[in-house]
Coordinates of C-alpha atoms in Angstrom, one line a residue:
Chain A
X250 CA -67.9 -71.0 -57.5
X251 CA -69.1 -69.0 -54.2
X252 CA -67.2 -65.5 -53.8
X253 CA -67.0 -65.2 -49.9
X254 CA -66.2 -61.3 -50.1
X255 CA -70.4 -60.0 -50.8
X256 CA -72.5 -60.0 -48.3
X257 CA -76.1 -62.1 -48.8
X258 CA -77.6 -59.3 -50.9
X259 CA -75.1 -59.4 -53.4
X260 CA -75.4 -63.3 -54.1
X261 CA -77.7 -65.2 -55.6
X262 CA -78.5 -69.4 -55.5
X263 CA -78.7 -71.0 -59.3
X264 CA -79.7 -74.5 -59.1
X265 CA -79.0 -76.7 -62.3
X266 CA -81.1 -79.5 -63.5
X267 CA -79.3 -82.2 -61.8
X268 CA -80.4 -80.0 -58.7
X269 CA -76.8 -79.0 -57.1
X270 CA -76.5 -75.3 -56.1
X271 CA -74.3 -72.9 -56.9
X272 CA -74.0 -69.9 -54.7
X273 CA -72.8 -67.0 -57.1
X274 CA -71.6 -63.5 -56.6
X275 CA -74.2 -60.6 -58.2
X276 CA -71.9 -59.5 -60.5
X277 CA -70.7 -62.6 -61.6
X278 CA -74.6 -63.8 -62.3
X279 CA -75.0 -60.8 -64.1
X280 CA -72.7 -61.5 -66.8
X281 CA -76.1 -63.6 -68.1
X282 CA -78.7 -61.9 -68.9
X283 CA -81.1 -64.4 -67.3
X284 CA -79.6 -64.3 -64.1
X285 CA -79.4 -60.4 -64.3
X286 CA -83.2 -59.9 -65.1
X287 CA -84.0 -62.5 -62.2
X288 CA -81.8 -60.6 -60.1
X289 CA -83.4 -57.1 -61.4
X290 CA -86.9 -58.5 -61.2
X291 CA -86.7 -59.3 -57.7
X292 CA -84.9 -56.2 -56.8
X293 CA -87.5 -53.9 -58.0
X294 CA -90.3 -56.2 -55.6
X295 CA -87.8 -55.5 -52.8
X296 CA -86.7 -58.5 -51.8
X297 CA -84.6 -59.3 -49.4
X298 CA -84.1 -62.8 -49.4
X299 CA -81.5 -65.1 -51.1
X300 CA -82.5 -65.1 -54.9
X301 CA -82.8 -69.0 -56.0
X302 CA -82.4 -69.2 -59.7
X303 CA -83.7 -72.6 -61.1
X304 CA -81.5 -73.8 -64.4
X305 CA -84.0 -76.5 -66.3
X306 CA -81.9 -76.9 -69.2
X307 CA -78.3 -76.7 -67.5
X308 CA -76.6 -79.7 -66.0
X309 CA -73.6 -78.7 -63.0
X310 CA -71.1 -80.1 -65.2
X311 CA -71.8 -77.7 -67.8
X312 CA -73.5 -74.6 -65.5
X313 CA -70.0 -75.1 -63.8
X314 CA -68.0 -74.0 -67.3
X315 CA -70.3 -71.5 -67.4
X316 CA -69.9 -70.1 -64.3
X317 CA -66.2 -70.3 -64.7
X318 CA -66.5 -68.1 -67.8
X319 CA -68.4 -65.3 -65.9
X320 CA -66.5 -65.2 -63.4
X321 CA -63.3 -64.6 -65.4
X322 CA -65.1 -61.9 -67.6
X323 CA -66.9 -60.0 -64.5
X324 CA -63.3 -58.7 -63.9
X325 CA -63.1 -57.0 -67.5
X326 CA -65.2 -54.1 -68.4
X327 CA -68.2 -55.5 -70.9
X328 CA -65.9 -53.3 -74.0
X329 CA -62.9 -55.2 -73.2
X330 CA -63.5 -58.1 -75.3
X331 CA -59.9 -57.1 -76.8
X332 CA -58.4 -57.4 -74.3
X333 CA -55.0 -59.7 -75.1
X334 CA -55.1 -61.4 -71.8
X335 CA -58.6 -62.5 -71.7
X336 CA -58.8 -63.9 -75.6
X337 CA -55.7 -65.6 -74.4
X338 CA -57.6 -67.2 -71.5
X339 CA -60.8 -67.9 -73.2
X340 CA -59.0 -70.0 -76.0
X341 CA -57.2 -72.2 -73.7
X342 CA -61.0 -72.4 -71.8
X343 CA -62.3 -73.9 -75.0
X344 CA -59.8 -75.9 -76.0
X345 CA -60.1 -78.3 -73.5
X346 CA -63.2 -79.5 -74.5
X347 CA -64.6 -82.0 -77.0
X348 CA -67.2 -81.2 -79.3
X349 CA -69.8 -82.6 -77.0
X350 CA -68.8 -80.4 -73.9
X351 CA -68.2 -77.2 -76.7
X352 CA -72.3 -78.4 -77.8
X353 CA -73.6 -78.2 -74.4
X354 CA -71.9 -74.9 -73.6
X355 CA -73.1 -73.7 -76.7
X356 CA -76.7 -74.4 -75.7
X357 CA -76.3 -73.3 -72.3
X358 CA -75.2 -70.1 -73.4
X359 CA -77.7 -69.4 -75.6
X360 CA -79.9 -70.3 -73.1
X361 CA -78.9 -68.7 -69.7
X362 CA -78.2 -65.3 -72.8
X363 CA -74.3 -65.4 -72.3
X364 CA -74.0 -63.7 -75.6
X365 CA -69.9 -63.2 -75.4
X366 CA -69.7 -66.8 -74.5
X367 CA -72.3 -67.8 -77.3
X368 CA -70.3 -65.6 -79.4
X369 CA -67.0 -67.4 -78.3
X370 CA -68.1 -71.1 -78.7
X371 CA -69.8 -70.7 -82.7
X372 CA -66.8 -69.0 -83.1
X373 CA -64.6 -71.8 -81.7
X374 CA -66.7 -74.7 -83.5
X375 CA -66.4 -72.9 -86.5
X376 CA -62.9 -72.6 -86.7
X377 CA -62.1 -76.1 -85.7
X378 CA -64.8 -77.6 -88.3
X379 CA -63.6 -75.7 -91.4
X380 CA -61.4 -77.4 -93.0
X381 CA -63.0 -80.9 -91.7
X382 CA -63.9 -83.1 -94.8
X383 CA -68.0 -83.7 -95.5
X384 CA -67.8 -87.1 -93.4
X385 CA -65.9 -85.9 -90.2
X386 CA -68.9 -83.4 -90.1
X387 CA -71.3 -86.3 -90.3
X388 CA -69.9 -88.4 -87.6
X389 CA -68.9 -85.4 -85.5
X390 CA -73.0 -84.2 -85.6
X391 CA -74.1 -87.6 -85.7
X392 CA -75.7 -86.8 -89.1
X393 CA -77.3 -89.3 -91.3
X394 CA -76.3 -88.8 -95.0
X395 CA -79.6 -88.5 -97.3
X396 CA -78.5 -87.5 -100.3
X397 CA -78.0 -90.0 -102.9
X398 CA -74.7 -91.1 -104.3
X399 CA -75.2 -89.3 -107.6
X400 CA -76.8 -86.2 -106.1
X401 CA -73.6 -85.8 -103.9
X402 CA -71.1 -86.1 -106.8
X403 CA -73.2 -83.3 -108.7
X404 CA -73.3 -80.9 -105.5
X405 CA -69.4 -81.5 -105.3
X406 CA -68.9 -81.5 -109.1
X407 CA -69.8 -78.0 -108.8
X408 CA -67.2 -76.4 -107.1
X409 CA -64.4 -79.1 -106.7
X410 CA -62.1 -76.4 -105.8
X411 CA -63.3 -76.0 -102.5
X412 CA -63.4 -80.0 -101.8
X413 CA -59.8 -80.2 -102.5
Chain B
X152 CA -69.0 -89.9 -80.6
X153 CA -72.3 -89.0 -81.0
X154 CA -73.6 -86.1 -79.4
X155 CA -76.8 -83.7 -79.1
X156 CA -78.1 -82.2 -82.0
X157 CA -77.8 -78.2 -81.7
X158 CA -81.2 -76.8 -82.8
X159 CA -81.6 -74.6 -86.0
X160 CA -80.1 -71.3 -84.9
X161 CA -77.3 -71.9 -82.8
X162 CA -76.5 -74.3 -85.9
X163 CA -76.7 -71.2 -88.0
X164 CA -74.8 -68.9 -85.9
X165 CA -71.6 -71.4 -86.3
X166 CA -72.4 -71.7 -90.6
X167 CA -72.1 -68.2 -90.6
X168 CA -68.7 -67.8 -89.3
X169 CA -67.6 -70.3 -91.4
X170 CA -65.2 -69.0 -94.8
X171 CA -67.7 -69.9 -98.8
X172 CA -64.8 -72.3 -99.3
X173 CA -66.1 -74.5 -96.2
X174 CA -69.7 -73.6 -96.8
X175 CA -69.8 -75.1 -100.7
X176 CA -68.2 -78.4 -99.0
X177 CA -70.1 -78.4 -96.4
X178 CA -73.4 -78.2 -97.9
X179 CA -72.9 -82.1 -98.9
X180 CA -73.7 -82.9 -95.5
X181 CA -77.6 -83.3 -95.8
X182 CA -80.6 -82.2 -97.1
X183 CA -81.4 -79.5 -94.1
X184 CA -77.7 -78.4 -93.9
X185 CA -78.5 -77.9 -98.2
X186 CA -81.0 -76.2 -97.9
X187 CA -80.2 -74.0 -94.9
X188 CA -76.7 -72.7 -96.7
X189 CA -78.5 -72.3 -99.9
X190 CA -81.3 -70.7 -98.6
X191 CA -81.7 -66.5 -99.4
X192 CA -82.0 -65.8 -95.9
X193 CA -78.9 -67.5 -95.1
X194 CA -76.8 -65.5 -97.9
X195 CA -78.0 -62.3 -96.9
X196 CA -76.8 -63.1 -93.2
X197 CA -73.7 -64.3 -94.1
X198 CA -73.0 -61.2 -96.2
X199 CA -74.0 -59.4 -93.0
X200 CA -71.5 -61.2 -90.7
X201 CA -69.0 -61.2 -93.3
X202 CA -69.0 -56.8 -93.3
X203 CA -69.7 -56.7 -89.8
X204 CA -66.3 -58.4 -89.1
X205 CA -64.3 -57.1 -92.0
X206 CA -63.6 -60.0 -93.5
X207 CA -61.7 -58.4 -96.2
X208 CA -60.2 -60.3 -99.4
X209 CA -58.6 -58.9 -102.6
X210 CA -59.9 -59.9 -106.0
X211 CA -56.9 -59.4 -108.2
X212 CA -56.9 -59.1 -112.1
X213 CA -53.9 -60.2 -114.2
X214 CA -53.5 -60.4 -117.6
X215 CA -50.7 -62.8 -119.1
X216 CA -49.8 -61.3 -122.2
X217 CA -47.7 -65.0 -123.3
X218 CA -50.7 -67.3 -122.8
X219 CA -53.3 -63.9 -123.5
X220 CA -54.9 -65.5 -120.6
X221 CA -56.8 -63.3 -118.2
X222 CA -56.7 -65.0 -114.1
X223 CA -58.6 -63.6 -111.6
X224 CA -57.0 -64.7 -107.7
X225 CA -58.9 -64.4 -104.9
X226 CA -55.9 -63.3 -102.2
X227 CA -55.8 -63.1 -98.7
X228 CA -55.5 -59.2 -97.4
X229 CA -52.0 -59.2 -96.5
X230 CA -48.5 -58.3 -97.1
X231 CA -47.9 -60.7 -99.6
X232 CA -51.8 -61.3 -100.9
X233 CA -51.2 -65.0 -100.4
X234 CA -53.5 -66.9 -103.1
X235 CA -56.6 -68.5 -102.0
X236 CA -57.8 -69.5 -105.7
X237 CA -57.0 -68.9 -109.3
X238 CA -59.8 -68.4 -111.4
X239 CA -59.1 -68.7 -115.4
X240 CA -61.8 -66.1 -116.7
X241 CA -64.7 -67.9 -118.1
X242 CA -65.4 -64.6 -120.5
X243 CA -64.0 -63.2 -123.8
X244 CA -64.7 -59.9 -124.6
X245 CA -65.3 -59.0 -128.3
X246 CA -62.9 -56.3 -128.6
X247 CA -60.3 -56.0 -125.8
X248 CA -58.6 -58.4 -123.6
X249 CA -60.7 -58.1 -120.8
X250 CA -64.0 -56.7 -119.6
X251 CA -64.1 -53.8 -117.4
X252 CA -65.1 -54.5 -113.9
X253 CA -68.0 -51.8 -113.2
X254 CA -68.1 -52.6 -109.6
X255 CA -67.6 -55.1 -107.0
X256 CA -70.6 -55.3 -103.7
X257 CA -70.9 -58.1 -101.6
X258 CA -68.6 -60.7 -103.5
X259 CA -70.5 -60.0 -107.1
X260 CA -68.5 -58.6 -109.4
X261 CA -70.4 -56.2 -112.0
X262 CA -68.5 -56.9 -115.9
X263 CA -69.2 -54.8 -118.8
X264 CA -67.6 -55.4 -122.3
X265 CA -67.2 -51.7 -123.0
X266 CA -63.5 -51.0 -122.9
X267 CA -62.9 -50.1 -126.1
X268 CA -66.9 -49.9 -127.9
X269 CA -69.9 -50.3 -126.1
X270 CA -71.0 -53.6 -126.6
X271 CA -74.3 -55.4 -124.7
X272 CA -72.5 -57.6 -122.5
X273 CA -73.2 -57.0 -118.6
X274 CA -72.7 -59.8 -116.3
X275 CA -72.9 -60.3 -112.6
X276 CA -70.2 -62.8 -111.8
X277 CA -69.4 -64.1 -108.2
X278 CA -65.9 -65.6 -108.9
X279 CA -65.9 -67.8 -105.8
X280 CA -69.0 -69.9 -106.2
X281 CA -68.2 -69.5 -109.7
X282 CA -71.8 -68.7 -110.8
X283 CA -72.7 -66.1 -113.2
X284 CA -76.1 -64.3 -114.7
X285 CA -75.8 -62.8 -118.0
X286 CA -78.5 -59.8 -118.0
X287 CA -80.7 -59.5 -120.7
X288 CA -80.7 -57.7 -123.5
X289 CA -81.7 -54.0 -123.1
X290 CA -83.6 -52.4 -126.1
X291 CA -83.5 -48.7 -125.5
X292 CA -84.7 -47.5 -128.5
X293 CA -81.9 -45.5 -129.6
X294 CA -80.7 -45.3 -133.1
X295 CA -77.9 -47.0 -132.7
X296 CA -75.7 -44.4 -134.8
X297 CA -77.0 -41.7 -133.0
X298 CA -76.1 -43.4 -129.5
X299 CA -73.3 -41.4 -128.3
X300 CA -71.9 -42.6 -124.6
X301 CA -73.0 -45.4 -122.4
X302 CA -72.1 -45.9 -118.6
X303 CA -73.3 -48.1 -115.9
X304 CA -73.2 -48.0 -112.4
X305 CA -73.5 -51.1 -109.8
X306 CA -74.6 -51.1 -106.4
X307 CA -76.8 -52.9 -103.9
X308 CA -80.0 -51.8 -102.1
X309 CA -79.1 -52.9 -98.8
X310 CA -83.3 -51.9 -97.4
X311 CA -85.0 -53.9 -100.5
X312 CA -81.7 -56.3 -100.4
X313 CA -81.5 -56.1 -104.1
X314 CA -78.6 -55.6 -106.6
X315 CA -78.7 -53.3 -109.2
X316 CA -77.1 -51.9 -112.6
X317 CA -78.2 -48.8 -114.1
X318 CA -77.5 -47.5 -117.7
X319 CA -77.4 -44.3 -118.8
X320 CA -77.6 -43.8 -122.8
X321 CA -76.6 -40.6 -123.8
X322 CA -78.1 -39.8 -127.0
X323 CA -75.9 -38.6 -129.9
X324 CA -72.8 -36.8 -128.9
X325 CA -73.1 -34.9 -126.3
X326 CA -70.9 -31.3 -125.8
X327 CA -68.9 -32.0 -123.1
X328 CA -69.2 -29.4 -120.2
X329 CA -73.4 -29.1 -120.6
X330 CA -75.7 -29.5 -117.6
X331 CA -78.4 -31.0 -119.1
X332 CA -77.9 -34.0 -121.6
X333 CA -80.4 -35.6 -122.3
X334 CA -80.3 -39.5 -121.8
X335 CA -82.4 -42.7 -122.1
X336 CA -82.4 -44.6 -118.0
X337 CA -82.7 -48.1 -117.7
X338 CA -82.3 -49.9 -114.3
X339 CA -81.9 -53.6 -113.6
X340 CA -82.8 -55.2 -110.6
X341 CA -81.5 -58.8 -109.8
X342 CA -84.7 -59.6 -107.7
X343 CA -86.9 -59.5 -111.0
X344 CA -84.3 -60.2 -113.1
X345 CA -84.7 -57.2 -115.6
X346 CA -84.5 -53.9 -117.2
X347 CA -86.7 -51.2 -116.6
X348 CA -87.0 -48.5 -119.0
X349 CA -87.0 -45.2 -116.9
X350 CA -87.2 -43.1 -119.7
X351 CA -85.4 -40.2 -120.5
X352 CA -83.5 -37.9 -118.1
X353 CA -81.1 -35.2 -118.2
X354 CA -77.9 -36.0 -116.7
X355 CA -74.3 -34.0 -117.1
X356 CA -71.9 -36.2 -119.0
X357 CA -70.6 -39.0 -117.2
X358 CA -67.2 -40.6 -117.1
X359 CA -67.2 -44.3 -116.7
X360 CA -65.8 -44.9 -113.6
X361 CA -67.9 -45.0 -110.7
X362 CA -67.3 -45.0 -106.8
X363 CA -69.5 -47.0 -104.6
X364 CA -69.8 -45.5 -101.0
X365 CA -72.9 -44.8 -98.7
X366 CA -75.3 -47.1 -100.8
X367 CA -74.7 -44.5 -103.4
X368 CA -72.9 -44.9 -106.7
X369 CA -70.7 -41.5 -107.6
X370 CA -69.3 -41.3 -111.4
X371 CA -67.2 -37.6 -112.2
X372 CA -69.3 -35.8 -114.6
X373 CA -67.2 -33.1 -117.6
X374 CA -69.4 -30.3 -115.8
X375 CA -67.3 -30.7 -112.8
X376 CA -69.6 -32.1 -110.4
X377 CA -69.5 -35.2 -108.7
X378 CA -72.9 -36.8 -109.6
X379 CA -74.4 -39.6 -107.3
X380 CA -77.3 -42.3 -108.0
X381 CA -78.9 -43.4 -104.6
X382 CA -79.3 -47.2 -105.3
X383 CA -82.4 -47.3 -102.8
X384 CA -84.7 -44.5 -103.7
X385 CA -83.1 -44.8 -107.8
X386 CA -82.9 -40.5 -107.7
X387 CA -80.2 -38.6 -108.8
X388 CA -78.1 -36.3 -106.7
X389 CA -74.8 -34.4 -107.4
X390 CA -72.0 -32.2 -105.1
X391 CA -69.6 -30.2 -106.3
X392 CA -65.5 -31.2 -106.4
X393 CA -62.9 -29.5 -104.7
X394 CA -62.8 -26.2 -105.6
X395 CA -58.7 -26.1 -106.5
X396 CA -60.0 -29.1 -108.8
X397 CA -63.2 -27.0 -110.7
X398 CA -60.4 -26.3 -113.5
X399 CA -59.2 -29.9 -113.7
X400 CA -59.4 -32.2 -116.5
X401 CA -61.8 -35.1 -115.6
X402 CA -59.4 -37.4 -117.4
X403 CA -56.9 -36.9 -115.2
X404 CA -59.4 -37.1 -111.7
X405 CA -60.4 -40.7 -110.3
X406 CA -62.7 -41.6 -108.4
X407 CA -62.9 -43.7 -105.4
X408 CA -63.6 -45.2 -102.1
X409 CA -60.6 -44.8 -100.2
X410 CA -61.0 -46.4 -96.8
X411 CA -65.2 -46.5 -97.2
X412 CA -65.0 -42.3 -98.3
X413 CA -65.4 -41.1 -101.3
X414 CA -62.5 -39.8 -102.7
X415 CA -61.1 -38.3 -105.9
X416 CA -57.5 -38.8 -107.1
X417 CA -55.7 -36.3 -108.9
X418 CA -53.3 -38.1 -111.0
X419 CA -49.9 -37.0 -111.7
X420 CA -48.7 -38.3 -114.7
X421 CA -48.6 -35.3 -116.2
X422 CA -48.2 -32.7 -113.6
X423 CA -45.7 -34.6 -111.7
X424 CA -47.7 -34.7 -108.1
X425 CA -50.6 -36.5 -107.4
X426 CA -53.2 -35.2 -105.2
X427 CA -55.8 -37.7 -103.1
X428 CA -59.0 -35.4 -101.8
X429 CA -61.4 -37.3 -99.5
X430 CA -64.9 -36.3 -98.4
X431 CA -64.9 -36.7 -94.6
X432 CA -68.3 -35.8 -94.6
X433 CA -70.2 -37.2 -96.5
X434 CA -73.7 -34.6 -97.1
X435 CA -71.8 -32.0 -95.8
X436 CA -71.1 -29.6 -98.8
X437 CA -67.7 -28.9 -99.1
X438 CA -65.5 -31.0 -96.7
X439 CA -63.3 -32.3 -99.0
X440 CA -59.8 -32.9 -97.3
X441 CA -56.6 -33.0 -98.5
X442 CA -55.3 -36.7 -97.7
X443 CA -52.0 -36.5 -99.2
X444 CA -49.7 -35.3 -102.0
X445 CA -47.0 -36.9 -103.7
X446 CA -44.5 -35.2 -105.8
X447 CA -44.0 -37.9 -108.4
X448 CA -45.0 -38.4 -112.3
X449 CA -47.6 -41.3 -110.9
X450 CA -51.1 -42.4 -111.6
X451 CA -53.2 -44.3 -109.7
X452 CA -54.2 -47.8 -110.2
X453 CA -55.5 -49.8 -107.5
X454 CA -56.7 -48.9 -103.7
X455 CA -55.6 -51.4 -100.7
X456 CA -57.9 -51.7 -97.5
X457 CA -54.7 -50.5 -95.4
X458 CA -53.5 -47.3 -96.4
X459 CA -51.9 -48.2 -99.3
X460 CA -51.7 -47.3 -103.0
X461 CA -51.1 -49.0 -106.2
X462 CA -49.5 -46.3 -108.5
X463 CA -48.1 -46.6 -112.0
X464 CA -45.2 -44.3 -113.3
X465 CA -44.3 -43.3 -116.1
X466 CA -41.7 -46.1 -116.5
X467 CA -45.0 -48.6 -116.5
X468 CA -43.8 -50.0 -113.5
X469 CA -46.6 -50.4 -110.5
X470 CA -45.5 -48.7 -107.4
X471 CA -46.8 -49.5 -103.8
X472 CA -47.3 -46.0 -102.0
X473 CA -48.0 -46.3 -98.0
X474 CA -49.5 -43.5 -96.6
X475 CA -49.1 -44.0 -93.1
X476 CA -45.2 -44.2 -93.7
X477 CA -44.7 -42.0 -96.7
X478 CA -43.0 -45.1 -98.4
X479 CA -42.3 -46.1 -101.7
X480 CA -41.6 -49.8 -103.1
X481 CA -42.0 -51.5 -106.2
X482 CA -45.2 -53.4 -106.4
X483 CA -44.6 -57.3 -108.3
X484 CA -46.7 -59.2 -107.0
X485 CA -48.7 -61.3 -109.0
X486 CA -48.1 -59.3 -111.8
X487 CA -46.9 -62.0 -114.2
X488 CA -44.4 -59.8 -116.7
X489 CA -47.3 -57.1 -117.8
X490 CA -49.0 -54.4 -115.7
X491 CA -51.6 -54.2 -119.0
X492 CA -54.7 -55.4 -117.1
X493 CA -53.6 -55.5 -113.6
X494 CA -56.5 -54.5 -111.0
X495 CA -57.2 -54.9 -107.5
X496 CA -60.2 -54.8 -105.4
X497 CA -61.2 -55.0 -101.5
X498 CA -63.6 -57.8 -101.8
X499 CA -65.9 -59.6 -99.0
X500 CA -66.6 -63.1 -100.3
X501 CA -70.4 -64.0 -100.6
X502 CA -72.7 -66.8 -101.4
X503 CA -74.8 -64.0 -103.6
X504 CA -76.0 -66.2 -106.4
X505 CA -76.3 -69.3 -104.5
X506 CA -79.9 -69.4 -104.4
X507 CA -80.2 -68.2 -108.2
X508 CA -81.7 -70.8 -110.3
X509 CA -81.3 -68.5 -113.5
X510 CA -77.1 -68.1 -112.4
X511 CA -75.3 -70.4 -114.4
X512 CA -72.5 -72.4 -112.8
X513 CA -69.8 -72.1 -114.9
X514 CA -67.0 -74.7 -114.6
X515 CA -63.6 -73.9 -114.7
X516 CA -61.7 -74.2 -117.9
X517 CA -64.5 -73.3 -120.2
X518 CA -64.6 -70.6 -122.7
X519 CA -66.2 -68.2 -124.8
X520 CA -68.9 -65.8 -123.4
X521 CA -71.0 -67.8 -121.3
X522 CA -74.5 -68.6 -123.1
X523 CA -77.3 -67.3 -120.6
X524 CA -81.2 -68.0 -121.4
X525 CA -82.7 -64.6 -121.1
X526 CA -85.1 -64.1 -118.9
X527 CA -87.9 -63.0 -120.6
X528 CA -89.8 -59.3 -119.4

């Protein structure tokens, strides 16, 4: 994930919660806003050492994806979200995950404020689970049913159009 | 494969993209998921999303004259307004075919039976959760064969989030072109479920048709005036028309929202050229613009969200007008052998209702006017 172009200054060090480090280009950092308040905070005390940004929530499997994903969209200007090229790249990003990976990313993303990506994934989950039936939702989310046979059917009786 | 549980929001940030079809099933899934979709807070943020990305539907009217049946089709926006349902109306009207559809915010449609007489019959209906709420009974104190014109007006308070029907009871009949008539005001407001008596106002005479833009509903008045009711503050305000239309007959002006501005239509079934003026800026007096003219014995009938048209000529035959490319082609979709009763609407699906333990659910298939416990205030 390292660009080699920046010098030191223009780097920071994120660490995920499995404790591997990731050595990651300014702007690439700052398409989360986490990093990028980090990075600001430190700025404005002058610092001049390497930045190391610990992750507690973030596992390298998944901080990887992420990083992947920021590093793609630091090359497009933050209004470009139309862009043909990129929507095209960031579907075939998602697609290769299963719903667990897509979860994780989800929460990562929310959590390292990656709101494009956020943005992208709910959008991606949502697609792909809306025209699922009421029990492929359940074992997807590992959800226990608690509704009772009878108060089902009534909740379905009601508008059986939409469970055809 | 089981897998971690996303918390609350993020949860909720995927429901909301999701279309009402998948929402209704999806609600089966558990109690939290049940009561999360269901919950008020929930509707009102899926209306949100659901402007905020335009996700536009039609709500088409036809009227079979064979069967006399009246279907209502919830369409996708496109070439061909594929079907997404068919809805068999679930009301009757006492004296005409159909009920007239006031207005349309949010994905609940405003009905009045008052086509051909002024009956009592307002209902909020959204067609896609297929719920509806009758409103009560108004008693206005009018003698009744003094009462001379009624209109309503629907729009949504989107600061108090509240829905809301005005009616306006002019007393005896009224001349025409005055000013000042004086009228009884009732409002009804969805989040208390009834009517309140406003008293007695003067406002010019109002034609039926009104046009929701701005948060504000606009209705042609026969003084020539464009009057407006701000749905938030409930106050009156009013701008003049085009001046090349201050001679007009109002019966031959319509009023609209063409592409979210207000606009007024000048029909030419009789004049031969039809006229579309648009108010650009809206607060601005005057800036009424000159969209386009064309030379043709048409009227208008229904609006599309892309620059398009629905015209009748005089033939009877609906006409699909586009703007952008000055073209002309006969419009037969879903039409079903009669144009009597055809209309169109942009409309955003909602969940509005959901949460309303006084809507009824109306299953499909039934008929008759729907009998609705009045609430009682």
């Amino acid at each position: 994930m390292a660009s080699s172009s920046s010098s030191s200054l223009s780097r920071v060090v994120v660490k995920s919660s499995d404790n591997n480090l990731f050595v990651v280009n300014k702007k690439v950092a700052s398409q989360s806003q986490l990093l990028k308040q980090c990075i600001d905070n430190m700025e404005e005390k002058g610092t001049n050492d390497v930045i190391l940004i610990p992750l507690s929530n973030v596992t390298s499997n998944i901080l990887t994806l992420v990083l992947e994903y920021c590093e793609k969209h630091a090359d497009f200007a933050d209004d470009d979200n139309n862009n043909q090229e990129l929507k095209q790249w960031d579907h075939e990003f998602l697609k290769k995950f299963d719903y667990a990976t897509l979860n994780s990313l989800t929460m990562a993303a929310d959590y390292m404020v990656t709101k494009s990506l956020l943005n992208l994934c709910c959008q991606f989950i949502a697609d792909s689970i809306k025209d699922l039936t009421v029990q492929q939702i359940r074992q997807i989310f590992d959800i226990k049913n608690d509704f009772t046979p009878q108060e089902e059917a009534d909740i379905k009786n009601e508008n059986a159009w939409a469970f055809r | 494969m089981a897998i971690e549980l996303l918390h609350d929001d993020l949860l909720e940030e995927i429901l909301l993209k999701l279309p009402v079809k998948s929402l209704l099933t999806i609600r089966c899934v558990c109690k939290s998921w049940y009561s999360l979709i269901t919950s008020s807070r929930f509707i009102l943020a899926h209306v949100s999303h659901n402007n905020r990305a335009k996700h536009q539907h039609v709500l088409l009217r036809s009227f079979d004259k064979a069967d006399k049946k009246v279907r209502y089709k919830l369409c996708q926006d496109n070439e061909y307004l594929d079907e997404i349902i068919s809805i068999d109306s679930p009301f009757v009207s006492q004296h005409n075919n159909f009920l007239r559809m006031v207005g349309c915010v949010n994905g609940l449609v405003c009905l009045s039976d008052d086509i051909v007489e002024v009956t009592d019959n307002v209902i909020l209906w959204n067609p896609v959760i297929t719920r509806i709420l009758a409103l009560p009974k108004l008693e206005l104190n009018v003698d009744l064969t003094e009462m001379g014109r009624t209109v309503f007006g629907f729009g949504y308070d989107s600061f108090n989030n509240d829905y809301k029907v005005i009616k306006i009871a002019y007393r005896k009949n009224p001349d025409f072109e005055a000013f000042h008539v004086e009228a009884s005001i009732a409002i009804f407001r969805l989040s208390s479920c009834c009517w309140e008596v406003n008293g007695s106002a003067s406002v010019p005479l109002l034609d039926t048709q009104q046009a929701y833009v701005n948060g504000i509903i606009h209705w042609l008045a026969y003084n020539k005036l464009v009057v407006g009711f701000d749905v938030k503050t409930e106050a009156f305000t009013d701008m003049m028309l085009p001046e090349t239309l201050q001679n007009a007959n109002i019966s031959d002006l319509t009023i609209a929202s063409w592409c979210e501005l207000l606009s007024v239509f000048e029909n030419g079934y009789w004049s031969g050229r039809l006229c579309l003026w648009v108010k650009k800026d809206y607060g601005v007096p005057g800036s009424w613009v000159k969209q386009f003219v064309i030379d043709s014995y048409v009227m208008v009938r229904s609006l599309r969200s892309n620059d398009c048209v629905i015209l009748e000529n005089i033939g009877g035959k609906l006409i699909l007008y586009n703007s952008k490319t000055n073209q002309f082609e006969e419009f037969k979709v879903h039409v079903e052998g009669s144009i009597h009763g055809f209309h169109l609407e942009s409309y955003v699906e909602s969940l509005v209702l959901l949460d309303r333990m006084d809507a009824r659910f109306i299953p499909q298939k039934s008929a008759g006017l729907p009998r609705v416990v009045h609430s009682n205030c």
